[in-house]
Coordinates of C-alpha atoms and ligand atoms in Angstrom, one line a residue:
X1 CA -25.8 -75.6 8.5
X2 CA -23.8 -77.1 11.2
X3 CA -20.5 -77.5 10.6
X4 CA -18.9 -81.0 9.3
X5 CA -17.4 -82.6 11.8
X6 CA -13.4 -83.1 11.3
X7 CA -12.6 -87.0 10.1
X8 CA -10.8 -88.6 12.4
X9 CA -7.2 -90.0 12.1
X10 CA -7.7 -93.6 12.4
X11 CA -5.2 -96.2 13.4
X12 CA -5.7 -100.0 14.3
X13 CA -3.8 -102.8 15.4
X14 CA -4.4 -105.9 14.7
X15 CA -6.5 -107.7 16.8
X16 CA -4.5 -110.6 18.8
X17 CA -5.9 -114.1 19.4
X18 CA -6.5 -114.9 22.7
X19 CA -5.4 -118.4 22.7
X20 CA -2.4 -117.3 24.9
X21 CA -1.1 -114.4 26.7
X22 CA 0.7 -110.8 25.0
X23 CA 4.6 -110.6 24.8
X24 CA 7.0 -107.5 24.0
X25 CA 6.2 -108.7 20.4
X26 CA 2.7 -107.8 20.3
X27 CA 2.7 -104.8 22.6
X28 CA 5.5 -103.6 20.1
X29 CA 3.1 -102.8 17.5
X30 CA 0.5 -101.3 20.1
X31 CA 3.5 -98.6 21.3
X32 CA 3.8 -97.9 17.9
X33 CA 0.2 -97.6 17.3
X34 CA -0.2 -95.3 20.2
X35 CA 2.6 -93.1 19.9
X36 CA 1.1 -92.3 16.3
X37 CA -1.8 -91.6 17.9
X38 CA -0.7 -89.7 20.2
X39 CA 1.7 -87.6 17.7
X40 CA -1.2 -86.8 16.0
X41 CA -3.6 -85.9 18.8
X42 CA -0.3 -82.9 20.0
X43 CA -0.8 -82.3 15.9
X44 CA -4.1 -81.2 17.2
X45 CA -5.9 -84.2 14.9
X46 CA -9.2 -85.6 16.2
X47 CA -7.8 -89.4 16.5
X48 CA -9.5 -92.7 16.9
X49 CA -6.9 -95.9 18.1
X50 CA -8.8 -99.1 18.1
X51 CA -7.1 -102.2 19.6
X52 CA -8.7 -105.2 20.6
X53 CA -9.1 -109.4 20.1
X54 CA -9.7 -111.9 18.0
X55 CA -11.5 -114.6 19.4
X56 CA -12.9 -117.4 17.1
X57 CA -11.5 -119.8 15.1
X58 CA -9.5 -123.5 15.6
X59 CA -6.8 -122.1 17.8
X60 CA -8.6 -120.1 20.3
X61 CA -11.0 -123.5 20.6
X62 CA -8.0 -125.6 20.6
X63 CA -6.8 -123.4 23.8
X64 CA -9.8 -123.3 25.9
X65 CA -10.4 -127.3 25.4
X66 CA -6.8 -127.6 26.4
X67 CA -7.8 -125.6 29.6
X68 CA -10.5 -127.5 29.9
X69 CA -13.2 -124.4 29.4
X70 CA -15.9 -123.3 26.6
X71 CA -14.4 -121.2 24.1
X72 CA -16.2 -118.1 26.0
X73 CA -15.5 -118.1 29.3
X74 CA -11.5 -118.7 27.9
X75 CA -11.6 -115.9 25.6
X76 CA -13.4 -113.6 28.6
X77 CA -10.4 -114.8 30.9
X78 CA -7.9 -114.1 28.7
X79 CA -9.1 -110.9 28.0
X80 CA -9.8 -109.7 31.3
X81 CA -6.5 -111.2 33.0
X82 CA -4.2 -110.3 30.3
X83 CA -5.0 -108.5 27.0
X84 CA -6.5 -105.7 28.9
X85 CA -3.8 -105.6 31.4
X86 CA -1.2 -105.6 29.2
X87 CA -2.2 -102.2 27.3
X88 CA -2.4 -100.7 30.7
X89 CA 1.0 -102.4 31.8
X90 CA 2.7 -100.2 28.6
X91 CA 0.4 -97.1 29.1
X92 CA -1.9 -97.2 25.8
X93 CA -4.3 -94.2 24.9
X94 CA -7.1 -96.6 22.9
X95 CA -10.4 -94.8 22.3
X96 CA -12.1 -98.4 22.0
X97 CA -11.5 -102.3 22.7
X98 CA -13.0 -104.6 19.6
X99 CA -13.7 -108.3 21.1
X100 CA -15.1 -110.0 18.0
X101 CA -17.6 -111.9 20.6
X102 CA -19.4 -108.5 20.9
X103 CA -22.7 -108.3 18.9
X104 CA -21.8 -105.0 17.9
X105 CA -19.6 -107.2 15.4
X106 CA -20.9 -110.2 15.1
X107 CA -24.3 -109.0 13.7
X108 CA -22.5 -106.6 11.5
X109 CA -20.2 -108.8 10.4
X110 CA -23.5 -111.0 9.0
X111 CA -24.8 -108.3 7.5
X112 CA -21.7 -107.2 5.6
X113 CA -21.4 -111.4 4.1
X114 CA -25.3 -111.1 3.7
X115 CA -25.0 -108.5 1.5
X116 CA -21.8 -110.1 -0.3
X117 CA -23.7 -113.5 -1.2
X118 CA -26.7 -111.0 -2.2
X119 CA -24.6 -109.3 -4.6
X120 CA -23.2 -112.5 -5.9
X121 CA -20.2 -112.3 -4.9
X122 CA -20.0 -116.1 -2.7
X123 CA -20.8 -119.3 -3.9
X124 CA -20.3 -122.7 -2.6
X125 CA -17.4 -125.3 -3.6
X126 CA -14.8 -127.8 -1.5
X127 CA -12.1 -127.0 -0.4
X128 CA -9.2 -129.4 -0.5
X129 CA -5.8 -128.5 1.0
X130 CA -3.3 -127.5 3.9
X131 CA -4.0 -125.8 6.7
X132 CA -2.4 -123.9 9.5
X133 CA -4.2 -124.1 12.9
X134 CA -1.2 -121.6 14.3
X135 CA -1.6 -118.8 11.4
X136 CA -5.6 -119.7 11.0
X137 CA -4.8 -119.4 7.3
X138 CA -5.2 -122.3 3.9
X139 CA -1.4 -122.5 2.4
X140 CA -0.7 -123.1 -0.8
X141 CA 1.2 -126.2 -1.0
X142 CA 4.4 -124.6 -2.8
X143 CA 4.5 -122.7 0.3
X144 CA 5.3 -125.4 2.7
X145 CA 8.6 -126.1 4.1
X146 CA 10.2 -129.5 3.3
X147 CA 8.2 -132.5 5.3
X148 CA 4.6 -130.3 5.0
X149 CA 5.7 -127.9 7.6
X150 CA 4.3 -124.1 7.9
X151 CA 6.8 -122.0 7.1
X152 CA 6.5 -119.2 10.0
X153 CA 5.5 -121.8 12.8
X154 CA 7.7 -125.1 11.6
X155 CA 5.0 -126.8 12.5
X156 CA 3.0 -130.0 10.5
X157 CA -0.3 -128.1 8.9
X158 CA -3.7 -130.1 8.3
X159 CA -5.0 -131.2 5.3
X160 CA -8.8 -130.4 5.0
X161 CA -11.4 -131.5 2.4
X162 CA -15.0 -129.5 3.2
X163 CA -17.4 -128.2 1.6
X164 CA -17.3 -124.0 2.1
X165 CA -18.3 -121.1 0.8
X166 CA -15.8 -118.8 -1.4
X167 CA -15.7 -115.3 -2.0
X168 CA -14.1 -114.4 -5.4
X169 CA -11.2 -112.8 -4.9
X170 CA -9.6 -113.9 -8.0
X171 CA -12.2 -111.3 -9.6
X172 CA -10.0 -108.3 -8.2
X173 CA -6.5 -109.3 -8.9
X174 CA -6.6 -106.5 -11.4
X175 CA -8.0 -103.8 -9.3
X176 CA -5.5 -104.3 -6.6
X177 CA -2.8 -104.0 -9.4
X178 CA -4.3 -101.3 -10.1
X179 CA -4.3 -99.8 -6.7
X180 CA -1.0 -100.9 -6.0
X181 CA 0.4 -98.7 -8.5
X182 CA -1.8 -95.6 -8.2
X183 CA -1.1 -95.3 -4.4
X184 CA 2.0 -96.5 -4.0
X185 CA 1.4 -95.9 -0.2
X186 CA -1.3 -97.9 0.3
X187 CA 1.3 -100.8 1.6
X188 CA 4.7 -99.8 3.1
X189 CA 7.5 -99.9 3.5
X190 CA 8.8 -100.9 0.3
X191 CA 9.7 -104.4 0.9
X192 CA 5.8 -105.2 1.8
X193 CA 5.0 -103.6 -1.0
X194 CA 7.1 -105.5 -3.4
X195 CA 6.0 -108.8 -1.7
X196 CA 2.6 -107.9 -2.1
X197 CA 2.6 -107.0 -5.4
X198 CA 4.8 -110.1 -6.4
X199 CA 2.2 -112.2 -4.8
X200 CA -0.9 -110.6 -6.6
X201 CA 0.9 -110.4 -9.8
X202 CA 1.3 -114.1 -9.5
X203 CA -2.9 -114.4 -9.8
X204 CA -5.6 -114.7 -7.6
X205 CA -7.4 -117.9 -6.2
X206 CA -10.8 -117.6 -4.8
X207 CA -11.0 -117.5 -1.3
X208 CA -12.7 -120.1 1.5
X209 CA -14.3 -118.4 3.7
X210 CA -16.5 -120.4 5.8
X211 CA -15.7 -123.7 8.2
X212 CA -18.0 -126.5 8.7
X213 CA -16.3 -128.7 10.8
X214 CA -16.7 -127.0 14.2
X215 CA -18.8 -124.3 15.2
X216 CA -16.6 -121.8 17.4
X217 CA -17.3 -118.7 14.9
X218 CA -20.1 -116.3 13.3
X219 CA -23.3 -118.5 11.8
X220 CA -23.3 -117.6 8.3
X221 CA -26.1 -116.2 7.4
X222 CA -27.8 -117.8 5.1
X223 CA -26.5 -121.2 6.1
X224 CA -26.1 -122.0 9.8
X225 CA -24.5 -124.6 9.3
X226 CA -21.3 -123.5 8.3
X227 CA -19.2 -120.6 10.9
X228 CA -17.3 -117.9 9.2
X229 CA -13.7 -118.4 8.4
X230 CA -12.0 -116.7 10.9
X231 CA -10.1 -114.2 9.3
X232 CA -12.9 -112.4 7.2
X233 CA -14.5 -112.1 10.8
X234 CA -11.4 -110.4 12.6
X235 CA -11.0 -108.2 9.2
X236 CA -14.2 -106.5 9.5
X237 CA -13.4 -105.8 13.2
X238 CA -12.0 -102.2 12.1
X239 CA -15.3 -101.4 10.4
X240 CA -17.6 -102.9 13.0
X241 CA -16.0 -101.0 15.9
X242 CA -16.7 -97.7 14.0
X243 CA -20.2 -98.4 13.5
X244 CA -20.7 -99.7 10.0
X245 CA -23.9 -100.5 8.4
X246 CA -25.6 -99.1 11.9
X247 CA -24.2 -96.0 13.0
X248 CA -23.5 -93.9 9.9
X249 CA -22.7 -90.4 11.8
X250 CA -19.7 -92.2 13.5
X251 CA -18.9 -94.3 10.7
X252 CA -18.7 -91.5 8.6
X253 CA -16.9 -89.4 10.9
X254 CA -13.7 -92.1 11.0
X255 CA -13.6 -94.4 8.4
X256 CA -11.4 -95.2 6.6
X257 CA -8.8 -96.1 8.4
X258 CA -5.4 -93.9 7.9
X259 CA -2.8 -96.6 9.1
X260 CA -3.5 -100.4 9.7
X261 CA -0.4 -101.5 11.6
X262 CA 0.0 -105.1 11.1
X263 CA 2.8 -108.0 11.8
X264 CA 4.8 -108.5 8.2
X265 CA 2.8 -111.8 8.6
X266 CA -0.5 -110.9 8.2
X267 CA 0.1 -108.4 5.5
X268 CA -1.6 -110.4 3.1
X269 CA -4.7 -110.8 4.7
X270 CA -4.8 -106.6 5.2
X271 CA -3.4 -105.8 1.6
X272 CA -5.4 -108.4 -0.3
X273 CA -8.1 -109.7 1.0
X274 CA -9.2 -107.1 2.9
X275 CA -9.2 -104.6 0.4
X276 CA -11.1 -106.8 -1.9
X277 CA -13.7 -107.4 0.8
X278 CA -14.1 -103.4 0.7
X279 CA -14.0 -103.1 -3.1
X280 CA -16.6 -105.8 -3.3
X281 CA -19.0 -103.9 -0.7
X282 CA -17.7 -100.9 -2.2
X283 CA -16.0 -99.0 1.4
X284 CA -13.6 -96.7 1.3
X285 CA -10.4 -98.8 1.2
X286 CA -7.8 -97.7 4.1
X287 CA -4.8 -95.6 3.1
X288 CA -2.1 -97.2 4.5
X289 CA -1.0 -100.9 5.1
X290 CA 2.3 -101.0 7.5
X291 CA 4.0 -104.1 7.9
X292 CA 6.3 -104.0 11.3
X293 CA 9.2 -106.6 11.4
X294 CA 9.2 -109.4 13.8
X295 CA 10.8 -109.1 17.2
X296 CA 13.5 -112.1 16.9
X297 CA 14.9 -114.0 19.6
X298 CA 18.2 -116.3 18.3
X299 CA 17.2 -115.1 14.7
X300 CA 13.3 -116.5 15.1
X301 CA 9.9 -115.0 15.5
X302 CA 9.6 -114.6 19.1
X303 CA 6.5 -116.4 20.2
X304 CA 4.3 -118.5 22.8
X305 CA 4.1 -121.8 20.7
X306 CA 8.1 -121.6 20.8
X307 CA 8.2 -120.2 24.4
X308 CA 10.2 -117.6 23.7
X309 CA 7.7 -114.8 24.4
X310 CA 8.6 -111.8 26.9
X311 CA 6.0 -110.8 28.5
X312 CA 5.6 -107.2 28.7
X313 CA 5.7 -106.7 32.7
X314 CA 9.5 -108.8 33.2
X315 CA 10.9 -105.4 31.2
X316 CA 8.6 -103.0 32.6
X317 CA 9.0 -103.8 36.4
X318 CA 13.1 -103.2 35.7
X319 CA 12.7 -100.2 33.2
X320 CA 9.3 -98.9 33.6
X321 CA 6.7 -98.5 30.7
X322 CA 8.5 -94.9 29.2
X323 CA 12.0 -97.2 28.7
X324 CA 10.2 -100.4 26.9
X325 CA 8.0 -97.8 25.1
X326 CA 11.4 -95.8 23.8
X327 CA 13.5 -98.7 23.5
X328 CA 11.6 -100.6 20.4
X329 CA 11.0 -97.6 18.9
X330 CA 14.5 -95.9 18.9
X331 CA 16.5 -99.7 18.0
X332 CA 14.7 -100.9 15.7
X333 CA 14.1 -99.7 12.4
X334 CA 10.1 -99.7 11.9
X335 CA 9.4 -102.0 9.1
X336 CA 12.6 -104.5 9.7
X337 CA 13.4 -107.3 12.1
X338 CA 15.0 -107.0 15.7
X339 CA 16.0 -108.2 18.5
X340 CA 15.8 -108.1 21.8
X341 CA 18.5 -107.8 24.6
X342 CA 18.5 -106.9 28.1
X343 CA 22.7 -105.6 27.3
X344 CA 21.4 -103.7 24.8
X345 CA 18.0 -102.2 26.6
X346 CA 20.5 -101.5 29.7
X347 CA 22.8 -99.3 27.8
X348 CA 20.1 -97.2 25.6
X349 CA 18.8 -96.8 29.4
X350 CA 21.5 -95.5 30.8
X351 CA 23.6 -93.8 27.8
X352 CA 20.7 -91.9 26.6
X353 CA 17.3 -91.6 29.2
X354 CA 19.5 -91.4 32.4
X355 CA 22.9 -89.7 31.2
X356 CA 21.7 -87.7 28.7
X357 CA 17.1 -86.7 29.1
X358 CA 17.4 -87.5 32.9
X359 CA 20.3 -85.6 33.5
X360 CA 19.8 -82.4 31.5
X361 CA 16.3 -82.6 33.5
X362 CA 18.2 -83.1 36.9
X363 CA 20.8 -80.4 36.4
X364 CA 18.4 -77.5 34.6
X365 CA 15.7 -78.1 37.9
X366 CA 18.9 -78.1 40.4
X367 CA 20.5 -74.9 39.0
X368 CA 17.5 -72.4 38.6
X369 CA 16.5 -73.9 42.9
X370 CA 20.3 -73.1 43.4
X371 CA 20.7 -69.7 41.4
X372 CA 17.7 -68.3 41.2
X373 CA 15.3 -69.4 43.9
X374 CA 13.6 -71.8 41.8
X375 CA 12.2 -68.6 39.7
X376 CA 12.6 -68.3 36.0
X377 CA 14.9 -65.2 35.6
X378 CA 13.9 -63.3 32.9
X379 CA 16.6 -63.7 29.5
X380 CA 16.3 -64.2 26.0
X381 CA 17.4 -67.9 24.7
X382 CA 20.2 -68.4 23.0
X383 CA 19.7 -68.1 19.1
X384 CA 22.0 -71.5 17.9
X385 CA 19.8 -73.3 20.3
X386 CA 16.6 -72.1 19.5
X387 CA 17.5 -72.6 15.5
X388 CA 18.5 -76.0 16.0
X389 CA 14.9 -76.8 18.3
X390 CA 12.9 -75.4 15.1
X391 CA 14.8 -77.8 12.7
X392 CA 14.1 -80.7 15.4
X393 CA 10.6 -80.0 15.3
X394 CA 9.9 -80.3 11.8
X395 CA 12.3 -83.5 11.8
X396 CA 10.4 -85.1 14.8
X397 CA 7.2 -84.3 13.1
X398 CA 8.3 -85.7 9.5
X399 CA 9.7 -88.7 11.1
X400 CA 6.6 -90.0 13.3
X401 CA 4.2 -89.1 10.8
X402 CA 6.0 -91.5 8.3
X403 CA 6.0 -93.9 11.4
X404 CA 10.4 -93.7 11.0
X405 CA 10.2 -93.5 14.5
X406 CA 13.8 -94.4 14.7
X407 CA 14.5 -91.2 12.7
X408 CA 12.5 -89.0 14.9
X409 CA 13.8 -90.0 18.0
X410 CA 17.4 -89.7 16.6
X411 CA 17.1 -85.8 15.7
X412 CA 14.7 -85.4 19.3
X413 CA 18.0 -87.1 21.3
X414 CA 20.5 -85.2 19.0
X415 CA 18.6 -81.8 20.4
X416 CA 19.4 -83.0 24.3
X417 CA 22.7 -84.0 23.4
X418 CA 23.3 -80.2 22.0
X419 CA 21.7 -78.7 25.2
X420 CA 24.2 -80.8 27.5
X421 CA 26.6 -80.2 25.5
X422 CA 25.8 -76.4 25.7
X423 CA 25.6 -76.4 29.2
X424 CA 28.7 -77.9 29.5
X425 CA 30.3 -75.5 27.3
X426 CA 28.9 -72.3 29.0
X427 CA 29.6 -73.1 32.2
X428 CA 27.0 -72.0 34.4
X429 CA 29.0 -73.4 37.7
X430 CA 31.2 -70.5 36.9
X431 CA 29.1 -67.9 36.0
X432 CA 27.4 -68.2 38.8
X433 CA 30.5 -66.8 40.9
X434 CA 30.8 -63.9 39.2
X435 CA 28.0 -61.4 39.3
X436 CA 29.1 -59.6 36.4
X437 CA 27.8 -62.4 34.4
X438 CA 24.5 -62.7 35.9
X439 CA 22.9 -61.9 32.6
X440 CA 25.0 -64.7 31.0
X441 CA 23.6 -66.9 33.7
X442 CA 19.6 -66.1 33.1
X443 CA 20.3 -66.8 29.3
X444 CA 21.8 -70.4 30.2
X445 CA 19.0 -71.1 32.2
X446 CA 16.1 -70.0 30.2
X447 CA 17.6 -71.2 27.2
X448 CA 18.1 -75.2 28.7
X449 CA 14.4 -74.8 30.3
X450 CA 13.0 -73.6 27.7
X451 CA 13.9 -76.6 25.6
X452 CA 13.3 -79.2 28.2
X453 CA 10.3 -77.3 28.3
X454 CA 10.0 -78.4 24.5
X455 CA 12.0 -81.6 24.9
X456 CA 8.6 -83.0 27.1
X457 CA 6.5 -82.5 24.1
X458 CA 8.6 -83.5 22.0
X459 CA 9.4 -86.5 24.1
X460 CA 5.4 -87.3 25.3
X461 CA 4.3 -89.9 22.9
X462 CA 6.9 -92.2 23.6
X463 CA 7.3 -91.7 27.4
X464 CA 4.6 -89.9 28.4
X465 CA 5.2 -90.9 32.0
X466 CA 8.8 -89.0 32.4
X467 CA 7.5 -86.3 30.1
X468 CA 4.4 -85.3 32.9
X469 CA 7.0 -85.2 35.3
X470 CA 9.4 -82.9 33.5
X471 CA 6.2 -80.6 32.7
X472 CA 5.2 -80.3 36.3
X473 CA 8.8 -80.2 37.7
X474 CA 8.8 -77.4 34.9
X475 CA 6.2 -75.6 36.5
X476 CA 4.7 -75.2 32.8
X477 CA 0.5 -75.8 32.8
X478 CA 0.1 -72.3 34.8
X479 CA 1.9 -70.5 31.7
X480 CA 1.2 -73.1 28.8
X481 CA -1.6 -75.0 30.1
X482 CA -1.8 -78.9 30.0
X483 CA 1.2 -81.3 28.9
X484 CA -1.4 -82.5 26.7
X485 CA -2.7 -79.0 24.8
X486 CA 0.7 -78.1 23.3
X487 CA 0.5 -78.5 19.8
X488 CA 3.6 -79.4 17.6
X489 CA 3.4 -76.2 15.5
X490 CA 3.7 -74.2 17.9
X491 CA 6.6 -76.0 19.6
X492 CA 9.2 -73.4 18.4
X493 CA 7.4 -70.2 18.7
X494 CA 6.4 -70.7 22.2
X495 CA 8.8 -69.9 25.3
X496 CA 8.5 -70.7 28.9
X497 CA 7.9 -67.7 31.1
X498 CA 9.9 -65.3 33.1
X499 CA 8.8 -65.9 36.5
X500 CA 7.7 -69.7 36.3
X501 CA 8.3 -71.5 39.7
X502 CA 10.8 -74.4 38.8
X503 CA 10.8 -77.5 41.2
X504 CA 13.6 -79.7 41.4
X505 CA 13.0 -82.7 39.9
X506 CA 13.4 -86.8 41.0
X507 CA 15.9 -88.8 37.9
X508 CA 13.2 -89.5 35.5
X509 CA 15.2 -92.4 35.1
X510 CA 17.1 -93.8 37.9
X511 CA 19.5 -96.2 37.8
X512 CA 19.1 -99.4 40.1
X513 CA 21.0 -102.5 40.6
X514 CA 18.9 -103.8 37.6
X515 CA 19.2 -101.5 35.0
X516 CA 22.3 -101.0 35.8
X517 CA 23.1 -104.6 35.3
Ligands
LIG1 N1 -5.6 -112.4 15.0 C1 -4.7 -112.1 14.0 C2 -4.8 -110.7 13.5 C3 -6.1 -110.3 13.0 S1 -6.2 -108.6 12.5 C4 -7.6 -108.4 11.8 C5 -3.3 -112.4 14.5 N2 -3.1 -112.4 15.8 S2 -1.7 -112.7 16.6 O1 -2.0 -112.5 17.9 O2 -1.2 -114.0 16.1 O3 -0.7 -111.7 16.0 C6 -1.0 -110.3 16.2 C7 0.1 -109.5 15.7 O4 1.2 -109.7 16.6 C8 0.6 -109.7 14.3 O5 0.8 -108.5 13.7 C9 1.9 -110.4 14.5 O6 2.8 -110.1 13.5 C10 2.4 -109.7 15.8 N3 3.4 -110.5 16.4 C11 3.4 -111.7 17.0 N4 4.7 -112.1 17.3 C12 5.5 -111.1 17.0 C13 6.9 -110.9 17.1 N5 7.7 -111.8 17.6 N6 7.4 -109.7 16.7 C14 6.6 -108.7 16.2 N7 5.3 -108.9 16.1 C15 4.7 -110.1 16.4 O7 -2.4 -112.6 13.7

């Protein structure tokens, strides 16, 4: 029999519109996304990242009429000129790109509502109510800020009377409950969790799903003349990209999703309605629902409409892609709010990748070219430091795989902190005038490469830039193979080689005018 291949470790992001171009705030949950994945590939996990966009609906029309286009040839420019660009701009590892124009979606996405209304799970009715063009979503009208104003975008919603299709959700209020509270990780953190369950606790309405009023969208099925709504389109984009209905061996092979990371204001959508749409075709429901905070600028969302979006490039042409990547990550709590400073950016820049990684780097390279020829001597490591890299290790390893990426990072920069501190203590300036103490000497030197040595594996899902450079400057693939082959468990067990050539090594982070602004 051949052997069942492993399932993958699946993680998405959402899919962004393409109405207008990324900022920091959408290529924050794409870092996270691909540091997971990354994490878990050095775990030695199979991993599948999907990423892609979201292209129908009112807002993505309303865009490309605004610049004068059809709704395709906007949503190919857009994704060719920037959502692309972007993922390649913060260095992102995605096995595939979703664009829900493809007909590896669309048709599935027909199939899958095809075999919904067969099932009896749609029927027609009006709908009458607020919408909002900006969040592509029907509000309730207790929802509404004072004046009939959305509450995320403060803007005036629409009211809309037509005749659509629903899909009846109120029919699984109880199994959701129920889910809810036999995995309680299905939505984290907490706080999306709570709000979730507070929301379905309060009882279900039946959904619209369909829009008859302009035609940018899927053809329902059975009636043509009605689009699909555009959210139970993009939802299905994780299930399309992986083959459902069509490809069963790959489907099989990845589904169902391990983490969905979404924005804390789509959470519904993912925790709700899109586990209902499973249920209802009965899928495998996703394990995990994570809800990142919003990125705030003067206490709001940061976004387009507002025109208070960063874009992605203004921070990585001063700090490069390693420093944006580690920056969100190590500031913000994952799951909360936060906000963005260029004070704040420049001193985790300096204070901790250029004093403290880029330094321990620089002086480690420098001292084994000036002591020792640029040959690892041959020593044992120092026992406190190798004690303390096994307990950073596990808490590293514990801290990205519950996405605290905050935590991980802490213990990881904790760990270079020791070794500088180390260095400082012991002296190696010294020792190396006295060659009594040549033996002290080798032990300082293996022991601070060996856990820069550890540090870039440590360090390679979140800047896997500065980490191929330390693992090169290291001279460690001819003893340990590729940067990308180390595996976490073996992280504290493994030691660099007597005899490895050691080059001196360029700052991983150096300071200029800007950065150090
Ligand atoms: N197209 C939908 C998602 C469909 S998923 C099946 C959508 N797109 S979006 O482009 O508006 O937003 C995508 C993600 O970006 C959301 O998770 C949203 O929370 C996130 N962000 C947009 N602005 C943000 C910040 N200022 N901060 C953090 N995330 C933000 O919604």
């Amino acid at each position: 029999m051949p052997a069942t291949p492993e399932k993958a470790f699946y993680v998405t992001t959402p899919i962004y519109y393409v109405n207008d171009a990324p900022h920091i705030g959408h290529a924050y949950t794409t870092v996270a996304g691909d540091v997971l994945t990354r994490w878990h590939r050095q775990r030695g996990e199979q991993v599948f990242y999907l990423t892609g966009t979201d292209e129908h609906g009112e807002k993505v029309l309303t865009a490309a009429a605004e610049h004068g286009m059809t709704p395709q040839d906007w949503t190919d420019y857009m994704v060719q000129t920037a959502w692309q660009p972007v993922l390649r701009e913060v260095d992102i590892a995605n096995d595939d790109f979703i664009r829900t124009t493809q007909p590896r979606h669309t048709e599935r996405v027909q199939q899958f509502w095809q075999l919904l209304y067969d099932r009896g799970e749609v029927y027609k009715g009006n709908y009458t109510g607020p919408y909002c063009v900006s969040c592509e979503e029907f509000k309730l009208p207790s929802e509404l800020l004072e004046g009939g104003l959305c509450p995320i975008h403060g803007r005036p919603v629409k009211e809309i009377s037509e005749d659509n299709y629903f899909f009846r959700l109120s029919d699984y209020a109880d199994r959701l409950l129920t889910l809810y509270r036999e995995h309680p990780e299905f939505v984290q953190p907490a706080s999306a969790r709570n709000e979730v369950l507070r929301f379905v606790e309060g009882g279900l309405q039946d959904l619209s799903i369909t829009r008859s009023t302009f035609d940018w969208g899927i053809p329902v099925p059975w009636d043509p003349s009605h689009v699909l709504y555009v959210w139970i389109d993009a939802l299905l984009n994780y299930a399309t990209a992986v083959g459902l209905g069509t490809d069963p061996d790959t489907f099989n092979r990845i589904w169902p999703p391990d983490v969905h990371l979404v924005g804390k204001d789509i959470l519904r959508f993912h925790a709700v309605i899109w586990p209902a749409m499973l249920l209802a075709a009965d899928l495998a429901l996703p394990r995990t629902v994570f809800a990142n905070g919003w990125l705030l600028v003067g206490g709001e969302k940061m976004s387009k409409t507002k025109l208070t979006g960063i874009p992605p490039a203004q921070i990585t042409s001063v700090f490069g892609s390693d420093a944006l990547r580690y920056y969100f990550l190590r500031e913000i709590t994952y799951g909360t709010d936060g906000s963005f400073s260029w004070e704040s950016m420049a001193a985790r820049y300096r204070a901790e990748l250029a004093d403290q990684f880029g330094n321990l780097a620089s002086r480690l390279t420098s001292m084994v070219g000036r002591y020792r020829g640029g040959v690892l001597p041959t020593a044992t490591t120092d026992p406190e430091i190798a004690r303390m890299l096994a307990e950073t290790v596990d808490a590293a390893d514990d801290g990205f795989c519950r996405l605290d990426f905050q935590g991980a990072l802490g213990a990881t920069f904790a760990f270079i902190r020791a070794v500088n501190g180390y260095v400082t203590t012991t002296e190696p300036w010294q020792l190396a005038k006295d060659d009594a103490r040549a033996a002290d000497l080798d032990t300082v030197l293996c022991t601070t490469a060996d856990a820069l040595r550890a540090c870039a594996v440590l360090l390679n899902a979140v800047m896997p830039k500065a980490a191929a450079s330390l693992w090169s400057a290291l001279g460690a693939e001819p003893g340990l193979g590729p940067l990308a082959a180390q595996r976490i468990q073996d992280l504290a067990h493994v030691r660099l080689p007597a005899g490895t050539q050691v080059r001196k090594l360029a700052p991983l982070f150096p300071r200029t005018e800007e950065s150090a602004a």
